[in-house]
Amino acid sequence: GENVEQHPSTLSVQEGDSAVIKCTYSDSASNYFPWYKQELGKGPQLIIDIRSNVGEKKDQRIAVTLNKTAKHFSLHITETQPEDSAVYFCAASKGTNSGYALNFGKGTSLLVTP
Amino acid sequence: DGGITQSPKYLFRKEGQNVTLSCEQNLNHDAMYWYRQDPGQGLRLIYYSQIVNDFQKGDIAEGYSVSREKKESFPLTVTSAQKNPTAFYLCASSLLGASGPFFGPGTRLTVL
């Protein structure tokens, strides 16, 4: 089955700096890659996603890039703020119009210090 | 007020008892999912359902059962056959072909 690896497991940055989280996947048939932010004790929140027919997508301070050949994708957060502190998860699936069964990375705990 | 609701937020059970976790959505989503999260781990798929009266096993279905009798409801039963049931259980739903899935607030199950 699909194997998603995520690095780093912890990341500490100063407010205003950029943060980058990287993931690799094993199944070349995967075509949908969402990213989630999870705060302590809450359910994950979808923050951005990308499909395999697109190389990059941006939404304000958040961007995701996808390299299908290398089978890796990355989350970029610019101008980080303390409220960005959370655990971030990447995921991959062979998403179709029948729905998504996601395979998740193990998460990155991001700490943004003032 | 649209969304995904899970109840209860915290649940305690004695070892050997079956327990059912509730998940309801009023988003008119077609697909629903159950994931399990253990401390410091990613989410692992238990079961998912794309349409009413149909569901598929995920990676860790052993010791769990589900039903999908209504589009808006996807309850999960944790049976006594599940060897290590203490975990954070997350329900999610998605609209076919759209972004997602979107997660509920979770139920933290502790088996004593």
XYZ file of N, CA and C in Angstrom, chain B:
336
model
N -26.773 25.336 11.149
C -25.338 25.312 11.366
C -24.781 24.015 10.807
N -24.044 24.105 9.694
C -23.565 22.894 9.048
C -22.287 22.392 9.641
N -22.067 21.065 9.545
C -20.819 20.523 10.033
C -20.904 19.052 10.322
N -19.848 18.564 10.966
C -19.726 17.164 11.357
C -19.716 17.121 12.879
N -20.593 16.334 13.441
C -20.650 16.215 14.898
C -20.305 14.804 15.315
N -19.542 14.711 16.391
C -19.188 13.434 16.975
C -19.548 13.481 18.453
N -20.146 12.418 18.905
C -20.484 12.373 20.316
C -20.242 10.978 20.871
N -19.865 10.899 22.150
C -19.504 12.020 23.008
C -18.071 12.487 22.746
N -17.631 13.537 23.401
C -16.257 14.016 23.236
C -15.274 13.101 23.970
N -15.676 12.630 25.146
C -14.872 11.697 25.926
C -15.739 10.481 26.255
N -15.144 9.307 26.209
C -15.873 8.073 26.460
C -14.970 7.110 27.214
N -15.523 6.570 28.283
C -14.782 5.606 29.092
C -15.555 4.300 29.095
N -14.838 3.195 28.901
C -15.467 1.886 28.900
C -14.567 0.886 29.589
N -15.193 -0.148 30.118
C -14.426 -1.226 30.718
C -13.979 -2.186 29.622
N -12.855 -2.817 29.868
C -12.343 -3.809 28.922
C -13.376 -4.911 28.710
N -13.527 -5.319 27.442
C -14.461 -6.387 27.130
C -15.833 -5.904 26.700
N -16.105 -4.595 26.821
C -17.392 -4.048 26.417
C -17.307 -3.485 25.006
N -18.375 -3.679 24.242
C -18.481 -3.003 22.957
C -18.920 -1.558 23.193
N -18.525 -0.660 22.311
C -18.937 0.736 22.437
C -19.154 1.306 21.037
N -20.184 2.138 20.894
C -20.492 2.738 19.584
C -20.263 4.238 19.627
N -19.484 4.728 18.660
C -19.197 6.151 18.521
C -20.081 6.720 17.421
N -20.658 7.871 17.711
C -21.589 8.494 16.784
C -20.885 9.486 15.871
N -21.324 9.551 14.612
C -20.861 10.562 13.666
C -22.022 10.961 12.773
N -22.320 12.249 12.762
C -23.409 12.785 11.947
C -22.892 13.994 11.161
N -23.347 14.113 9.892
C -22.985 15.295 9.101
C -24.223 15.813 8.372
N -24.336 17.145 8.320
C -25.458 17.757 7.597
C -24.955 18.567 6.419
N -23.849 18.121 5.852
C -23.226 18.793 4.715
C -23.659 18.180 3.385
N -24.484 17.150 3.447
C -24.919 16.411 2.261
C -23.729 15.769 1.524
N -22.711 15.407 2.297
C -21.554 14.736 1.711
C -21.871 13.282 1.412
N -21.277 12.787 0.323
C -21.530 11.411 -0.077
C -20.686 10.416 0.722
N -19.415 10.732 0.905
C -18.491 9.791 1.517
C -18.232 10.140 2.977
N -18.082 9.105 3.784
C -17.746 9.287 5.194
C -16.646 8.314 5.567
N -15.861 8.682 6.609
C -14.654 7.941 6.963
C -14.486 7.886 8.485
N -13.808 6.836 8.942
C -13.354 6.780 10.330
C -11.839 6.567 10.343
N -11.165 7.433 11.129
C -9.740 7.321 11.333
C -9.450 7.170 12.823
N -8.330 6.553 13.096
C -7.848 6.409 14.469
C -6.524 7.153 14.575
N -6.333 7.877 15.700
C -5.081 8.587 15.929
C -4.535 8.213 17.299
N -3.298 7.753 17.319
C -2.587 7.436 18.556
C -1.556 8.522 18.818
N -1.160 8.725 20.080
C -0.242 9.829 20.424
C 1.002 9.835 19.555
N 1.297 10.995 18.979
C 2.499 11.152 18.177
C 2.469 10.435 16.844
N 1.275 9.988 16.440
C 1.163 9.241 15.190
C 0.260 9.960 14.204
N 0.374 9.578 12.985
C -0.549 10.055 11.970
C -1.886 9.354 12.113
N -2.780 9.664 11.219
C -4.106 9.068 11.249
C -4.120 7.797 10.412
N -4.794 6.778 10.906
C -4.910 5.516 10.177
C -6.375 5.219 9.885
N -6.639 4.798 8.663
C -8.003 4.595 8.185
C -8.580 3.289 8.699
N -9.771 3.369 9.297
C -10.443 2.176 9.816
C -11.454 1.655 8.786
N -12.413 2.488 8.429
C -13.439 2.154 7.445
C -13.818 3.417 6.685
N -14.350 3.228 5.473
C -14.933 4.347 4.770
C -16.118 3.880 3.939
N -16.977 4.845 3.641
C -18.213 4.533 2.913
C -18.432 5.616 1.868
N -18.682 5.194 0.641
C -18.884 6.156 -0.442
C -20.370 6.392 -0.714
N -21.190 5.384 -0.402
C -22.632 5.518 -0.594
C -23.354 4.766 0.514
N -24.618 5.034 0.664
C -25.440 4.371 1.683
C -25.440 2.869 1.449
N -25.389 2.126 2.553
C -25.432 0.665 2.546
C -24.216 0.011 1.894
N -23.135 0.751 1.801
C -21.889 0.188 1.277
C -20.712 0.785 2.032
N -19.711 -0.036 2.379
C -18.523 0.472 3.046
C -17.359 -0.468 2.780
N -16.154 0.064 2.934
C -14.933 -0.693 2.669
C -14.008 -0.647 3.875
N -13.244 -1.702 4.074
C -12.265 -1.743 5.138
C -11.071 -0.864 4.789
N -10.550 -0.217 5.833
C -9.303 0.512 5.695
C -8.146 -0.369 6.146
N -7.078 0.280 6.575
C -5.856 -0.450 6.927
C -5.946 -1.193 8.259
N -6.828 -0.720 9.160
C -6.864 -1.305 10.509
C -8.290 -1.641 10.929
N -9.035 -2.342 10.090
C -10.451 -2.613 10.349
C -10.703 -3.691 11.406
N -9.729 -4.509 11.720
C -9.951 -5.623 12.643
C -10.390 -5.123 14.015
N -11.503 -5.687 14.506
C -12.016 -5.312 15.806
C -12.993 -4.151 15.770
N -13.298 -3.658 14.580
C -14.254 -2.552 14.400
C -15.364 -2.977 13.451
N -16.535 -2.323 13.581
C -17.612 -2.527 12.615
C -18.318 -1.193 12.399
N -18.934 -1.048 11.224
C -19.647 0.185 10.878
C -20.958 -0.162 10.188
N -21.804 0.854 10.054
C -23.013 0.743 9.252
C -23.241 2.089 8.576
N -23.929 2.069 7.454
C -24.259 3.324 6.744
C -25.695 3.183 6.217
N -26.623 3.299 7.143
C -28.037 3.164 6.795
C -28.628 4.475 6.291
N -28.017 5.592 6.678
C -28.459 6.910 6.236
C -27.256 7.692 5.721
N -27.480 8.571 4.786
C -26.392 9.332 4.185
C -25.665 10.175 5.226
N -26.399 10.680 6.210
C -25.814 11.624 7.154
C -25.173 10.967 8.371
N -25.254 9.636 8.493
C -24.803 8.981 9.716
C -23.877 7.802 9.411
N -22.795 7.684 10.205
C -21.821 6.614 9.978
C -21.257 6.182 11.336
N -22.028 5.445 12.130
C -21.550 5.048 13.458
C -20.479 3.967 13.405
N -19.549 4.037 14.359
C -18.450 3.082 14.469
C -18.589 2.311 15.778
N -18.569 0.991 15.717
C -18.590 0.163 16.918
C -17.198 -0.414 17.151
N -16.683 -0.156 18.339
C -15.406 -0.728 18.752
C -15.739 -1.986 19.548
N -15.383 -3.134 19.046
C -15.772 -4.381 19.695
C -14.703 -4.835 20.678
N -15.050 -5.835 21.457
C -14.116 -6.387 22.439
C -12.946 -7.088 21.751
N -13.066 -7.330 20.456
C -11.987 -7.982 19.698
C -10.848 -7.025 19.362
N -11.091 -5.726 19.537
C -10.040 -4.745 19.264
C -9.075 -4.769 20.452
N -7.812 -5.103 20.179
C -6.875 -5.381 21.268
C -6.406 -4.138 22.007
N -6.366 -3.020 21.347
C -5.863 -1.801 21.976
C -6.756 -0.631 21.568
N -7.967 -0.543 22.111
C -8.947 0.423 21.620
C -8.755 1.852 22.100
N -7.948 2.081 23.122
C -7.765 3.437 23.639
C -7.086 4.296 22.580
N -7.770 5.358 22.128
C -7.250 6.211 21.053
C -8.196 7.383 20.850
N -7.790 8.278 19.955
C -8.604 9.406 19.534
C -9.224 9.030 18.187
N -10.567 9.014 18.113
C -11.255 8.572 16.909
C -11.847 9.775 16.174
N -11.545 9.840 14.903
C -11.948 10.975 14.083
C -12.824 10.523 12.924
N -13.941 11.165 12.781
C -14.851 10.933 11.670
C -14.663 12.060 10.655
N -14.837 11.750 9.386
C -14.682 12.756 8.347
C -15.691 12.505 7.241
N -15.897 13.520 6.414
C -16.791 13.352 5.271
C -16.301 14.192 4.112
N -16.725 13.816 2.907
C -16.326 14.564 1.724
C -17.390 14.461 0.642
N -17.387 15.461 -0.224
C -18.255 15.475 -1.385
C -17.466 14.880 -2.544
N -18.074 13.986 -3.295
C -17.353 13.312 -4.367
C -16.784 14.322 -5.355
N -15.482 14.202 -5.617
C -14.813 15.054 -6.593
C -14.372 16.404 -6.074
N -14.703 16.729 -4.839
C -14.328 18.024 -4.271
C -13.184 17.856 -3.278
N -12.699 18.960 -2.739
C -11.633 18.900 -1.735
C -12.126 18.191 -0.480
N -11.190 17.603 0.233
C -11.556 16.975 1.493
C -10.708 15.754 1.771
N -11.130 14.945 2.745
C -12.322 15.123 3.559
C -12.155 16.146 4.681
N -13.259 16.494 5.301
C -13.292 17.403 6.429
C -13.593 16.602 7.689
N -12.887 16.962 8.770
C -12.951 16.162 9.974
C -13.873 16.764 11.028
N -14.441 15.870 11.837
C -15.177 16.275 13.011
C -14.240 16.535 14.168
N -14.799 16.868 15.357
C -13.967 17.225 16.509
C -13.332 16.041 17.221
N -13.776 14.823 16.924
C -13.164 13.634 17.509
C -13.813 13.164 18.793
N -13.622 11.881 19.078
C -14.024 11.263 20.342
C -12.808 10.577 20.929
N -12.515 10.917 22.177
C -11.367 10.276 22.850
C -11.911 9.108 23.673
N -11.556 7.907 23.279
C -12.017 6.686 23.941
C -10.913 6.155 24.843
N -11.286 5.903 26.086
C -10.360 5.290 27.032
C -10.978 4.004 27.558
N -10.276 2.921 27.395
C -10.738 1.631 27.891
C -9.932 1.282 29.130
N -10.676 1.072 30.221
C -10.024 0.874 31.519
C -9.857 -0.610 31.827
